[in-house]
Coordinates of C-alpha atoms in Angstrom, one line a residue:
Chain A
M1 CA 38.5 190.9 -51.2
L2 CA 36.5 194.0 -51.1
G3 CA 36.2 193.9 -47.4
Y4 CA 39.9 193.5 -47.1
A5 CA 40.5 196.6 -49.4
L6 CA 38.1 198.9 -47.5
W7 CA 39.6 197.7 -44.2
R8 CA 43.1 198.6 -45.5
L9 CA 41.9 201.8 -46.7
L10 CA 40.2 202.5 -43.4
Q11 CA 43.6 201.7 -41.7
A12 CA 45.4 204.0 -44.2
A13 CA 43.1 207.1 -43.2
I14 CA 43.8 206.3 -39.6
S15 CA 47.3 206.4 -40.0
V16 CA 47.2 209.7 -41.9
F17 CA 44.9 211.3 -39.1
G18 CA 47.6 210.0 -36.7
V19 CA 50.4 211.8 -38.7
I20 CA 48.4 215.0 -38.9
T21 CA 47.9 215.1 -35.2
I22 CA 51.4 214.2 -34.1
V23 CA 52.8 217.1 -36.4
F24 CA 50.2 219.5 -34.9
V25 CA 51.1 218.4 -31.4
V26 CA 55.0 218.8 -32.2
M27 CA 54.6 222.1 -33.7
H28 CA 52.6 223.4 -30.8
F29 CA 54.8 222.1 -28.0
S30 CA 58.0 223.1 -29.8
G31 CA 57.5 226.7 -28.7
D32 CA 55.2 229.9 -29.6
P33 CA 55.4 230.1 -33.4
T34 CA 54.6 233.8 -33.5
L35 CA 58.1 234.6 -32.1
L36 CA 59.7 232.7 -35.3
L37 CA 57.4 234.8 -37.5
V38 CA 58.1 238.4 -36.3
P39 CA 61.1 240.5 -37.3
Q40 CA 63.7 241.0 -34.7
G41 CA 63.1 243.9 -32.5
A42 CA 59.4 243.8 -32.8
S43 CA 57.5 245.5 -29.9
A44 CA 55.2 243.3 -27.6
E45 CA 52.2 245.0 -29.3
Q46 CA 53.1 243.8 -32.7
I47 CA 53.7 240.4 -31.5
E48 CA 50.3 240.2 -29.9
T49 CA 48.6 241.7 -32.7
L50 CA 50.2 238.9 -35.0
R51 CA 49.6 236.1 -32.4
H52 CA 45.8 237.2 -32.4
Q53 CA 46.0 237.1 -36.2
L54 CA 47.3 233.8 -36.5
G55 CA 44.9 232.4 -33.9
F56 CA 47.6 231.4 -31.5
D57 CA 45.9 233.0 -28.7
Q58 CA 43.1 230.6 -28.9
P59 CA 42.9 227.2 -26.7
V60 CA 44.7 224.3 -28.0
W61 CA 41.5 222.4 -29.2
V62 CA 40.2 225.2 -30.8
Q63 CA 43.6 225.6 -32.8
Y64 CA 43.2 221.9 -33.4
L65 CA 39.9 222.0 -34.8
A66 CA 40.6 225.2 -36.9
Y67 CA 43.7 223.2 -38.2
L68 CA 42.0 220.3 -39.2
G69 CA 39.3 222.1 -40.7
G70 CA 41.8 224.0 -42.9
L71 CA 43.3 220.8 -43.8
L72 CA 39.8 219.5 -45.1
Q73 CA 39.5 222.5 -46.9
G74 CA 42.9 222.1 -48.7
D75 CA 44.1 225.2 -46.5
F76 CA 47.8 224.4 -45.4
G77 CA 48.3 227.8 -44.2
Q78 CA 50.6 230.9 -45.7
S79 CA 54.4 230.6 -46.0
V80 CA 55.4 233.8 -44.1
V81 CA 58.7 234.0 -46.3
Q82 CA 57.2 233.8 -49.7
R83 CA 53.8 235.4 -48.5
A84 CA 52.0 232.4 -50.8
P85 CA 50.0 229.4 -49.9
A86 CA 52.5 226.7 -48.4
F87 CA 50.7 223.9 -50.3
G88 CA 51.2 225.7 -53.6
I89 CA 54.9 226.1 -52.9
V90 CA 55.6 222.5 -52.3
L91 CA 53.3 221.5 -55.2
S92 CA 55.4 223.5 -57.4
R93 CA 58.4 221.6 -56.4
L94 CA 56.9 218.2 -56.4
P95 CA 57.3 217.5 -60.1
Y96 CA 61.0 217.6 -59.9
T97 CA 61.3 215.3 -56.8
I98 CA 58.9 212.9 -58.5
E99 CA 61.3 213.0 -61.7
L100 CA 64.2 212.3 -59.6
A101 CA 62.4 209.5 -57.7
I102 CA 61.5 207.8 -61.0
G103 CA 65.1 208.2 -62.2
A104 CA 66.4 206.6 -58.8
L105 CA 63.7 203.9 -58.8
I106 CA 64.6 203.0 -62.4
V107 CA 68.5 202.5 -61.2
A108 CA 67.4 200.8 -58.1
I109 CA 64.9 198.2 -59.6
G110 CA 66.4 198.1 -63.2
V111 CA 70.0 197.1 -61.6
G112 CA 68.9 195.9 -58.4
L113 CA 66.5 193.1 -59.4
P114 CA 68.8 191.6 -62.2
V115 CA 71.7 191.7 -59.9
G116 CA 69.8 190.0 -57.1
M117 CA 68.4 187.3 -59.7
L118 CA 71.8 186.7 -61.0
M119 CA 73.6 186.4 -57.5
A120 CA 71.0 183.8 -56.5
T121 CA 71.0 181.8 -59.7
Y122 CA 74.8 181.8 -59.9
R123 CA 75.4 181.5 -56.0
G124 CA 79.1 180.3 -55.2
T125 CA 80.4 181.3 -58.5
A126 CA 82.9 184.2 -59.3
L127 CA 80.1 186.2 -60.8
E128 CA 78.2 186.3 -57.5
R129 CA 81.4 187.5 -55.8
A130 CA 81.9 190.2 -58.3
L131 CA 78.1 191.3 -57.9
A132 CA 78.4 191.3 -54.2
A133 CA 81.3 193.8 -54.5
V134 CA 79.0 195.9 -56.5
V135 CA 76.3 195.5 -54.1
L136 CA 78.5 196.4 -51.0
T137 CA 80.0 199.4 -52.9
G138 CA 76.4 200.8 -53.4
Q139 CA 75.3 200.2 -49.8
S140 CA 78.4 201.7 -47.9
V141 CA 79.1 204.6 -49.8
P142 CA 77.0 207.6 -48.4
T143 CA 75.0 209.7 -51.0
F144 CA 76.8 213.0 -50.4
L145 CA 80.3 211.2 -51.1
S146 CA 78.9 209.3 -54.0
G147 CA 77.3 212.4 -55.4
I148 CA 80.5 214.4 -55.2
L149 CA 82.6 211.7 -56.6
L150 CA 80.2 211.5 -59.7
I151 CA 80.3 215.3 -60.2
M152 CA 84.2 214.9 -60.0
V153 CA 84.4 212.1 -62.4
F154 CA 81.8 212.7 -65.2
A155 CA 81.3 216.5 -65.1
V156 CA 84.5 218.0 -63.8
Q157 CA 87.0 215.5 -65.5
L158 CA 85.2 213.9 -68.5
H159 CA 82.8 216.6 -69.2
W160 CA 80.2 214.0 -70.1
L161 CA 77.6 215.4 -67.9
P162 CA 76.2 218.7 -66.3
T163 CA 77.5 219.2 -62.7
S164 CA 74.1 220.3 -61.5
G165 CA 70.9 221.9 -62.0
V166 CA 67.9 220.7 -64.2
G167 CA 67.4 220.4 -68.0
D168 CA 67.2 217.5 -70.3
V169 CA 67.6 213.8 -69.3
R170 CA 71.4 214.2 -68.9
F171 CA 70.8 216.4 -65.8
L172 CA 68.8 213.5 -64.4
V173 CA 71.7 210.9 -64.9
M174 CA 73.9 211.4 -61.9
P175 CA 71.3 212.4 -59.1
S176 CA 69.5 209.2 -60.2
I177 CA 72.6 207.0 -59.6
A178 CA 73.5 208.8 -56.4
L179 CA 70.1 208.9 -54.9
G180 CA 69.3 205.2 -56.3
A181 CA 72.5 203.3 -55.4
L182 CA 71.5 202.5 -51.8
S183 CA 68.2 201.1 -52.8
M184 CA 69.7 199.3 -55.7
S185 CA 72.1 197.4 -53.1
T186 CA 68.9 196.7 -50.9
F187 CA 66.9 195.3 -53.7
A188 CA 69.7 193.2 -54.8
R189 CA 70.1 191.6 -51.3
M190 CA 66.4 191.1 -50.8
T191 CA 65.8 189.7 -54.4
R192 CA 68.8 187.1 -53.8
I193 CA 67.7 186.2 -50.3
A194 CA 64.1 185.7 -51.5
M195 CA 65.1 183.8 -54.7
V196 CA 67.5 181.5 -52.8
D197 CA 65.0 180.8 -50.4
E198 CA 62.5 179.8 -53.0
L199 CA 65.1 177.8 -54.8
G200 CA 65.6 175.5 -52.0
K201 CA 61.8 174.5 -51.9
D202 CA 60.1 171.3 -52.6
Y203 CA 58.1 172.7 -55.6
V204 CA 61.2 173.8 -57.4
R205 CA 62.6 170.0 -57.4
A206 CA 59.1 169.0 -58.5
A207 CA 58.7 171.4 -61.3
L208 CA 62.2 170.2 -62.5
A209 CA 60.8 166.5 -62.4
R210 CA 58.1 167.5 -64.8
G211 CA 61.0 168.5 -67.4
L212 CA 61.1 172.1 -67.2
S213 CA 64.4 173.7 -67.4
M214 CA 65.7 175.5 -64.6
R215 CA 65.2 178.8 -66.6
A216 CA 61.6 178.1 -66.8
V217 CA 61.1 177.1 -63.3
V218 CA 62.7 180.5 -62.3
L219 CA 60.6 182.5 -64.8
R220 CA 57.3 180.6 -64.2
H221 CA 57.5 180.0 -60.5
V222 CA 60.3 181.2 -58.6
L223 CA 59.9 184.8 -59.5
R224 CA 56.4 185.2 -58.6
N225 CA 56.9 183.5 -55.3
S226 CA 60.1 185.9 -54.5
A227 CA 58.0 189.0 -55.3
I228 CA 56.4 189.4 -51.8
P229 CA 59.2 190.3 -50.0
V230 CA 60.7 192.3 -52.6
I231 CA 57.4 194.3 -52.8
T232 CA 57.7 194.9 -49.1
I233 CA 61.2 196.4 -49.8
A234 CA 59.8 198.5 -52.5
A235 CA 57.2 199.9 -50.5
L236 CA 59.6 201.1 -47.9
E237 CA 62.4 202.0 -50.3
I238 CA 60.3 204.8 -52.0
G239 CA 60.0 206.5 -48.8
N240 CA 63.6 206.3 -48.3
L241 CA 64.1 207.7 -51.6
L242 CA 62.3 210.7 -50.6
A243 CA 64.1 211.1 -47.4
G244 CA 67.5 210.5 -49.4
A245 CA 66.4 213.2 -51.8
V246 CA 67.1 215.8 -49.2
I247 CA 71.0 215.2 -49.6
V248 CA 71.1 214.4 -53.3
E249 CA 68.8 217.7 -54.2
T250 CA 71.2 219.8 -52.3
V251 CA 74.5 218.3 -53.7
F252 CA 72.9 218.7 -57.2
A253 CA 71.1 221.9 -57.0
W254 CA 67.8 220.1 -57.8
P255 CA 64.9 222.2 -57.3
G256 CA 62.8 219.5 -55.6
I257 CA 61.0 219.3 -52.2
G258 CA 64.2 218.0 -50.7
Q259 CA 65.8 221.1 -51.2
L260 CA 62.8 223.0 -50.3
A261 CA 62.8 221.3 -47.0
I262 CA 66.3 222.4 -46.2
Q263 CA 65.5 226.0 -47.1
S264 CA 62.4 226.2 -45.4
I265 CA 64.0 224.8 -42.2
Q266 CA 66.7 227.3 -42.4
S267 CA 64.5 230.2 -43.0
R268 CA 62.0 228.8 -40.4
D269 CA 59.2 228.8 -42.9
F270 CA 57.4 226.1 -40.7
L271 CA 54.2 225.9 -42.5
V272 CA 55.9 224.8 -45.7
V273 CA 57.9 222.2 -43.6
Q274 CA 54.9 221.0 -42.2
V275 CA 53.2 220.4 -45.6
I276 CA 56.3 218.5 -46.7
V277 CA 56.1 216.2 -43.6
L278 CA 52.6 215.5 -44.4
L279 CA 53.1 215.1 -47.9
I280 CA 56.0 212.5 -47.4
S281 CA 54.0 210.8 -44.6
F282 CA 51.1 210.5 -47.1
I283 CA 53.2 208.9 -49.8
Y284 CA 54.7 206.4 -47.2
V285 CA 51.0 205.3 -46.3
A286 CA 49.9 205.2 -49.9
T287 CA 52.9 202.9 -51.1
S288 CA 52.3 200.5 -48.1
V289 CA 48.7 200.3 -49.2
A290 CA 49.5 199.9 -52.8
A291 CA 51.9 196.9 -51.4
D292 CA 49.2 195.4 -49.6
F293 CA 47.1 195.2 -52.7
A294 CA 50.0 194.0 -54.7
Y295 CA 50.2 191.0 -52.3
A296 CA 46.7 190.2 -52.8
A297 CA 47.1 190.2 -56.4
I298 CA 49.9 187.9 -56.5
D299 CA 49.3 185.5 -53.6
P300 CA 45.9 183.5 -53.7
R301 CA 46.4 182.9 -50.0
I302 CA 45.9 186.4 -49.1
R303 CA 43.4 187.2 -51.7
L304 CA 41.1 184.2 -51.0
A305 CA 41.5 184.4 -47.2
R306 CA 38.4 185.5 -45.3
Chain B
M1 CA 68.6 137.5 -72.9
S2 CA 65.5 138.0 -75.0
A3 CA 63.5 141.3 -75.2
A4 CA 60.7 139.7 -73.1
D5 CA 62.5 139.3 -69.8
R6 CA 64.7 142.3 -70.1
P7 CA 63.8 144.6 -67.2
L8 CA 62.2 148.2 -68.1
L9 CA 64.4 149.9 -65.7
S10 CA 67.8 148.5 -64.5
V11 CA 70.1 150.6 -62.0
E12 CA 73.6 149.4 -62.2
D13 CA 76.3 150.1 -59.6
L14 CA 74.8 153.5 -58.7
T15 CA 77.4 155.6 -56.4
I16 CA 76.7 158.9 -54.7
E17 CA 79.1 160.9 -52.9
I18 CA 78.6 163.8 -50.6
A19 CA 81.9 165.6 -49.5
G20 CA 83.9 162.4 -50.5
A21 CA 81.9 159.9 -48.7
S22 CA 80.1 157.4 -50.7
V23 CA 76.4 157.6 -49.3
V24 CA 75.0 155.4 -51.9
D25 CA 77.5 152.6 -52.7
G26 CA 77.1 150.3 -55.8
V27 CA 73.4 150.0 -55.7
S28 CA 72.0 147.8 -58.5
F29 CA 68.3 146.8 -59.1
A30 CA 66.1 146.0 -61.9
V31 CA 62.4 146.6 -62.2
Q32 CA 60.1 144.9 -64.8
P33 CA 57.3 146.4 -66.6
G34 CA 54.2 146.8 -64.3
E35 CA 56.1 145.7 -61.2
V36 CA 56.4 147.6 -57.7
M37 CA 60.2 147.6 -56.5
A38 CA 60.1 148.8 -53.1
L39 CA 63.5 150.5 -51.6
V40 CA 63.3 150.0 -47.8
G41 CA 65.5 151.2 -45.1
E42 CA 65.9 153.6 -42.1
S43 CA 66.3 157.4 -42.3
G44 CA 69.5 158.3 -44.1
C45 CA 70.2 154.7 -45.5
G46 CA 70.4 156.5 -49.1
K47 CA 67.1 155.4 -50.5
S48 CA 65.6 159.0 -51.0
L49 CA 68.9 160.1 -52.7
T50 CA 69.0 156.8 -55.0
S51 CA 65.2 157.9 -56.1
Y52 CA 66.5 161.3 -57.0
A53 CA 69.5 160.2 -58.7
L54 CA 67.0 158.1 -61.2
L55 CA 65.7 161.4 -62.6
G56 CA 69.1 163.3 -62.0
L57 CA 67.6 165.3 -59.5
L58 CA 70.4 165.1 -56.8
P59 CA 70.7 168.1 -54.6
D60 CA 73.8 170.3 -55.2
V61 CA 75.9 168.8 -52.5
A62 CA 75.6 165.3 -53.9
E63 CA 77.2 163.8 -57.0
R64 CA 76.7 160.6 -58.8
T65 CA 80.2 159.5 -59.1
A66 CA 79.4 156.0 -61.0
G67 CA 76.7 153.7 -62.1
S68 CA 74.2 153.7 -64.8
V69 CA 70.2 154.3 -64.8
R70 CA 68.9 152.3 -67.9
L71 CA 65.3 152.9 -68.9
A72 CA 64.3 150.7 -71.6
D73 CA 67.4 151.1 -74.0
T74 CA 68.5 154.8 -72.5
D75 CA 71.1 155.4 -69.9
L76 CA 69.4 158.3 -68.3
A77 CA 72.6 158.9 -66.3
A78 CA 74.6 159.6 -69.2
L79 CA 72.2 161.9 -71.1
P80 CA 73.0 165.4 -71.6
P81 CA 71.0 167.9 -69.7
R82 CA 68.4 169.0 -72.6
R83 CA 67.8 165.0 -73.4
L84 CA 67.2 164.1 -69.7
R85 CA 64.9 166.9 -69.3
K86 CA 62.8 165.3 -72.4
A87 CA 62.8 162.2 -70.3
R88 CA 61.6 163.7 -66.9
G89 CA 57.8 163.8 -66.6
K90 CA 57.5 161.8 -69.9
D91 CA 59.1 158.6 -69.5
I92 CA 59.9 158.6 -65.7
S93 CA 58.1 160.7 -63.1
I94 CA 58.4 161.1 -59.6
I95 CA 56.3 162.1 -56.3
F96 CA 57.6 163.2 -53.1
Q97 CA 56.9 163.0 -49.6
E98 CA 55.5 166.5 -48.9
P99 CA 52.8 166.8 -51.5
S100 CA 51.5 170.3 -50.2
A101 CA 55.3 171.6 -50.6
S102 CA 55.6 170.3 -54.0
L103 CA 53.1 172.4 -55.6
D104 CA 53.7 176.1 -56.3
P105 CA 51.5 177.6 -53.8
L106 CA 50.6 180.5 -56.4
A107 CA 49.5 178.6 -59.3
T108 CA 46.2 176.8 -59.6
V109 CA 46.1 173.0 -59.5
G110 CA 44.9 172.8 -63.3
A111 CA 47.9 175.3 -64.5
Q112 CA 50.3 173.0 -62.8
I113 CA 49.0 169.6 -64.3
A114 CA 48.6 171.3 -67.7
E115 CA 52.0 172.7 -67.7
A116 CA 53.5 169.2 -67.2
L117 CA 51.4 168.0 -70.4
R118 CA 52.4 171.1 -72.5
Q119 CA 56.1 170.8 -71.4
H120 CA 56.1 167.2 -73.3
E121 CA 53.2 167.6 -75.9
A122 CA 52.1 170.3 -78.5
V123 CA 48.4 170.7 -77.1
S124 CA 46.5 173.9 -76.6
R125 CA 46.1 175.3 -73.3
R126 CA 42.3 174.6 -73.6
E127 CA 42.9 171.0 -74.4
A128 CA 45.8 170.9 -71.7
L129 CA 43.2 171.7 -69.3
A130 CA 40.5 169.3 -70.5
R131 CA 43.1 166.6 -70.1
A132 CA 44.2 167.7 -66.7
R133 CA 40.5 167.6 -65.6
D134 CA 40.2 164.2 -66.9
M135 CA 43.3 163.1 -65.0
L136 CA 41.8 164.6 -61.7
E137 CA 39.0 162.4 -62.2
A138 CA 41.2 159.4 -62.9
V139 CA 43.1 159.9 -59.6
G140 CA 39.8 160.1 -57.8
I141 CA 39.3 163.8 -57.0
P142 CA 35.7 164.7 -56.6
D143 CA 34.4 167.7 -58.4
P144 CA 37.3 167.9 -60.9
D145 CA 35.9 171.0 -62.6
R146 CA 36.0 172.9 -59.5
R147 CA 39.4 171.7 -58.1
L148 CA 41.1 172.6 -61.6
H149 CA 40.8 176.3 -60.5
Q150 CA 41.7 176.0 -56.9
Y151 CA 45.1 176.6 -55.4
P152 CA 47.2 174.2 -53.5
F153 CA 46.3 176.0 -49.9
E154 CA 42.7 175.1 -50.5
L155 CA 43.3 171.3 -50.7
S156 CA 44.3 168.8 -48.0
G157 CA 47.3 166.8 -48.0
G158 CA 46.0 163.8 -49.5
M159 CA 44.3 165.7 -52.3
C160 CA 47.7 167.3 -52.9
Q161 CA 49.3 163.9 -53.3
R162 CA 46.5 162.9 -55.7
I163 CA 47.4 165.9 -57.8
M164 CA 51.1 165.2 -57.8
I165 CA 50.1 161.6 -59.1
A166 CA 48.1 163.2 -61.6
I167 CA 51.0 165.5 -63.0
A168 CA 53.3 162.5 -62.7
L169 CA 51.2 160.3 -64.9
I170 CA 49.5 162.8 -67.1
C171 CA 52.4 162.3 -70.0
G172 CA 52.0 158.5 -69.5
P173 CA 55.4 157.6 -68.1
R174 CA 56.4 154.0 -67.9
V175 CA 58.0 154.4 -64.4
L176 CA 56.7 156.4 -61.5
V177 CA 59.3 156.8 -58.7
A178 CA 57.3 157.5 -55.4
D179 CA 59.6 158.7 -52.5
E180 CA 57.7 158.1 -49.3
P181 CA 54.4 159.2 -50.9
T182 CA 52.3 158.4 -48.0
T183 CA 54.7 159.3 -45.0
A184 CA 53.1 162.8 -44.4
L185 CA 49.6 161.6 -44.6
D186 CA 46.9 160.1 -42.2
V187 CA 46.7 156.5 -42.1
T188 CA 43.3 156.3 -43.7
I189 CA 44.4 158.6 -46.7
Q190 CA 47.6 156.5 -46.8
A191 CA 45.7 153.5 -47.7
Q192 CA 43.7 155.5 -50.3
I193 CA 46.8 156.6 -52.0
L194 CA 48.2 153.1 -52.0
D195 CA 45.0 151.8 -53.5
L196 CA 45.2 154.4 -56.0
M197 CA 48.8 153.5 -56.8
K198 CA 48.0 149.7 -57.1
R199 CA 45.0 150.6 -59.5
L200 CA 47.3 152.8 -61.8
V201 CA 49.9 150.0 -61.9
A202 CA 47.4 147.5 -63.0
E203 CA 45.5 149.8 -65.6
R204 CA 48.4 151.4 -67.2
G205 CA 51.2 149.0 -66.7
T206 CA 53.2 151.5 -65.0
S207 CA 56.4 150.3 -63.1
I208 CA 56.8 151.9 -59.7
V209 CA 59.9 152.4 -57.6
L210 CA 58.5 152.9 -54.1
I211 CA 60.8 154.5 -51.5
T212 CA 59.4 153.6 -47.9
H213 CA 60.6 152.8 -44.4
D214 CA 57.3 151.3 -43.6
M215 CA 57.1 147.4 -43.9
G216 CA 53.1 147.3 -43.6
V217 CA 53.5 149.4 -47.1
V218 CA 55.8 147.1 -48.4
A219 CA 53.6 144.2 -47.8
D220 CA 50.5 145.7 -49.3
I221 CA 52.0 146.9 -52.5
A222 CA 55.6 145.7 -53.6
D223 CA 56.4 142.9 -55.9
H224 CA 60.0 143.0 -55.2
V225 CA 61.8 144.5 -52.2
A226 CA 65.4 146.1 -51.9
V227 CA 66.5 146.6 -48.2
M228 CA 69.1 149.3 -47.9
Y229 CA 71.6 149.9 -45.2
A230 CA 74.0 152.5 -45.0
G231 CA 74.0 153.3 -48.5
R232 CA 74.3 149.7 -49.7
I233 CA 71.8 147.2 -50.7
A234 CA 71.6 144.3 -47.9
E235 CA 69.2 142.1 -49.5
I236 CA 66.9 142.1 -52.4
A237 CA 64.2 139.5 -52.9
P238 CA 60.5 138.9 -54.0
V239 CA 58.5 140.1 -51.3
D240 CA 56.9 137.0 -50.1
D241 CA 60.2 135.3 -50.0
L242 CA 61.6 138.2 -48.1
F243 CA 59.0 138.3 -45.4
A244 CA 58.9 134.4 -45.1
R245 CA 62.5 133.9 -45.3
P246 CA 64.7 137.0 -44.5
A247 CA 68.3 136.0 -45.3
H248 CA 70.1 139.3 -44.1
P249 CA 70.4 139.9 -40.2
Y250 CA 69.2 143.6 -40.7
T251 CA 66.0 142.4 -42.7
A252 CA 65.3 139.7 -39.8
L253 CA 65.7 142.4 -37.1
L254 CA 63.7 144.9 -39.3
L255 CA 60.9 142.6 -39.5
A256 CA 61.0 141.7 -35.7
S257 CA 60.7 145.3 -34.9
V258 CA 57.4 145.8 -36.9
P259 CA 54.5 145.8 -34.3
R260 CA 52.2 142.9 -34.5
L261 CA 48.7 142.2 -33.0
D262 CA 49.0 138.5 -32.6
V263 CA 51.8 138.8 -29.5
A264 CA 50.9 139.7 -26.0
P265 CA 49.7 143.4 -25.4
K266 CA 52.2 145.7 -23.9
A267 CA 55.0 143.3 -24.7
T268 CA 58.2 145.3 -25.3
L269 CA 58.7 146.1 -29.0
A270 CA 61.7 144.9 -30.6
T271 CA 64.3 147.5 -31.6
I272 CA 67.7 147.3 -33.4
E273 CA 70.5 148.2 -31.1
G274 CA 72.7 151.0 -32.0
L275 CA 72.7 153.6 -34.8
V276 CA 73.4 153.8 -38.4
P277 CA 77.0 154.8 -39.0
S278 CA 77.6 158.0 -40.4
P279 CA 79.3 158.3 -43.8
G280 CA 82.6 159.4 -42.4
D281 CA 82.7 156.2 -40.4
F282 CA 82.0 153.4 -42.8
G283 CA 84.8 150.8 -42.5
E284 CA 86.2 148.5 -44.9
G285 CA 83.8 145.5 -44.1
C286 CA 79.9 145.0 -43.7
R287 CA 78.4 148.3 -42.6
F288 CA 76.2 146.7 -40.3
T289 CA 78.9 145.0 -38.3
D290 CA 78.4 147.1 -35.4
R291 CA 74.7 146.3 -34.8
C292 CA 74.7 142.8 -36.1
P293 CA 74.3 139.9 -33.5
L294 CA 76.2 137.5 -36.0
A295 CA 79.1 140.0 -36.6
S296 CA 82.7 138.2 -36.9
E297 CA 86.2 139.2 -37.6
R298 CA 85.5 138.7 -41.4
C299 CA 82.4 141.0 -41.3
R300 CA 84.6 143.7 -39.8
A301 CA 87.4 143.4 -42.7
E302 CA 85.7 142.4 -45.7
Q303 CA 82.4 143.6 -47.4
P304 CA 80.4 140.6 -48.5
P305 CA 79.2 140.5 -52.1
L306 CA 75.6 139.9 -52.8
F307 CA 75.2 136.1 -52.8
E308 CA 72.4 134.5 -54.5
E309 CA 70.7 132.7 -52.0
R310 CA 67.8 131.3 -53.9
P311 CA 66.7 132.3 -57.4
G312 CA 65.9 136.1 -57.4
H313 CA 66.9 136.4 -53.4
R314 CA 70.2 137.9 -53.0
T315 CA 71.8 138.8 -49.6
A316 CA 74.9 140.6 -48.6
C317 CA 75.9 138.3 -45.7
W318 CA 79.0 136.2 -44.8
H319 CA 76.6 134.5 -42.0
R320 CA 73.6 134.0 -44.1
D321 CA 73.1 130.4 -43.3
R322 CA 72.5 131.4 -39.5
V323 CA 70.0 134.4 -40.1
G324 CA 67.3 131.9 -39.3
E325 CA 68.5 132.1 -35.8
I326 CA 67.5 135.6 -35.3
A327 CA 64.0 135.1 -37.2
R328 CA 63.3 132.2 -34.7
A329 CA 64.6 134.3 -31.7
A330 CA 62.3 137.0 -32.4
A331 CA 59.3 135.0 -33.0

């Protein structure tokens, strides 16, 4: 088990290193960044001076090592727009995105899991068909549209909720629904498939033969066995939520890293963009490691396998 | 009828339909206390469905449309779901063909045995585990203290079937239904599991309804045999009488197709021509007609009832007096 954990962490470290390298290469070959940083109409001499300051006149491998060295010391470079450390800028926005992601996960898991379980347990009934319609809606309406529709109905027409911005928990409701709807559908479908699959297995009939009620069989045996595919989806969905946050944060004027990403791309503040890309990649890797540890906790076949 | 010779388990006129076709049709048999009743037949003859119906465990597509399953004085088929659940595992238990798949892969062996006990008796977790351990010993599992905390994937198929038997018997049921319990196992393990079942019958007086397609298993363990064909009972008899004097052409051909050591090596193994008709193609008459060497017009038109050929030996054949010809031709 310890060997498994160490091996998985080593793999994760290699993934993170790979991401860092790819980001560096893409940035480096996408053109001379100095030109993006100088004001229009700058003289060749000014450009050359800045290029030297930033170290872009050095050979590629020297730049790469300097970049890695900087990252190891927590130096992610300066935002040229805000004249402040890029990492600090991203970090100051992160709590908002985490808040939004948690809200969306509550919608996605809190609604998606029970809906999927009900669909599996009551398959072939009117209830399943009604829930399938909900799932299909959540999955087919794009985030920018559902966000605007929510604002129109609940803020503009009914005045129940604020249109946008941050504040108390009421501000969080609509962005969480808009962001979580797609994941909710994914959770519902995966939970349903996983449970239907498990319900058809021999151990379910054997547990019923012991005198257990269907409810007890589902709660004690089927749910745990259905968990592994659902955990896989959960790990992927957390990454998708962060990607979806870019749109939702723009629609709802939510000051998280999604909005920051759009602003930074528009103002060519590429070191901030780089930090966001690295951060999201890191979260992806971390959630997939967490999922692997969760498999091991649930399934003795993984935990005890050599 | 006095209480003494009243059967423990009595199945009457059991009929199961799938999509409107009767895949089990009017099946009746009775099992005495401590007796082994074997249900024999080819794949698809309805023997497994019959066994599931005894505990009300039919799959969703199948429906019991008639019949009773009387255990002592209770008709299990007429019980409401709550009461039926109380009987399952306590009065009547079942073990299945795929022992490894019949255990929850994520729960320890001990937890699954204890679960069966705690479902029916108010015992503490600790006491349930202690009794699970004793049960493991009783079904011949070495090192039970260690096995208790192992998971199904760590055990062989034969071990898993012993554990299924432990689960099935821990509440002391009067009837054990065994659906092809040894089919998925190696031959040597098969023999061990059959020995274990024989011992349990002897020690505890448990009656067994054994589903199998293996005539060797029948000869080894059964007291009575019901031969099923296409959802109906073709012949039902004490095991010795059935082997010695089969009174239905299907039984006679089935026995003739069992490989034997005393005939010349490399001799062609006898087979029964043709295939079991599918449920949609059942005609009015005897369902074995198309494959039967004795078939006549009457067989095609009219389903034969079960005739009492000898005491306790009944057969559903119009030409039961000529079945001896088949047996002699095969010998």
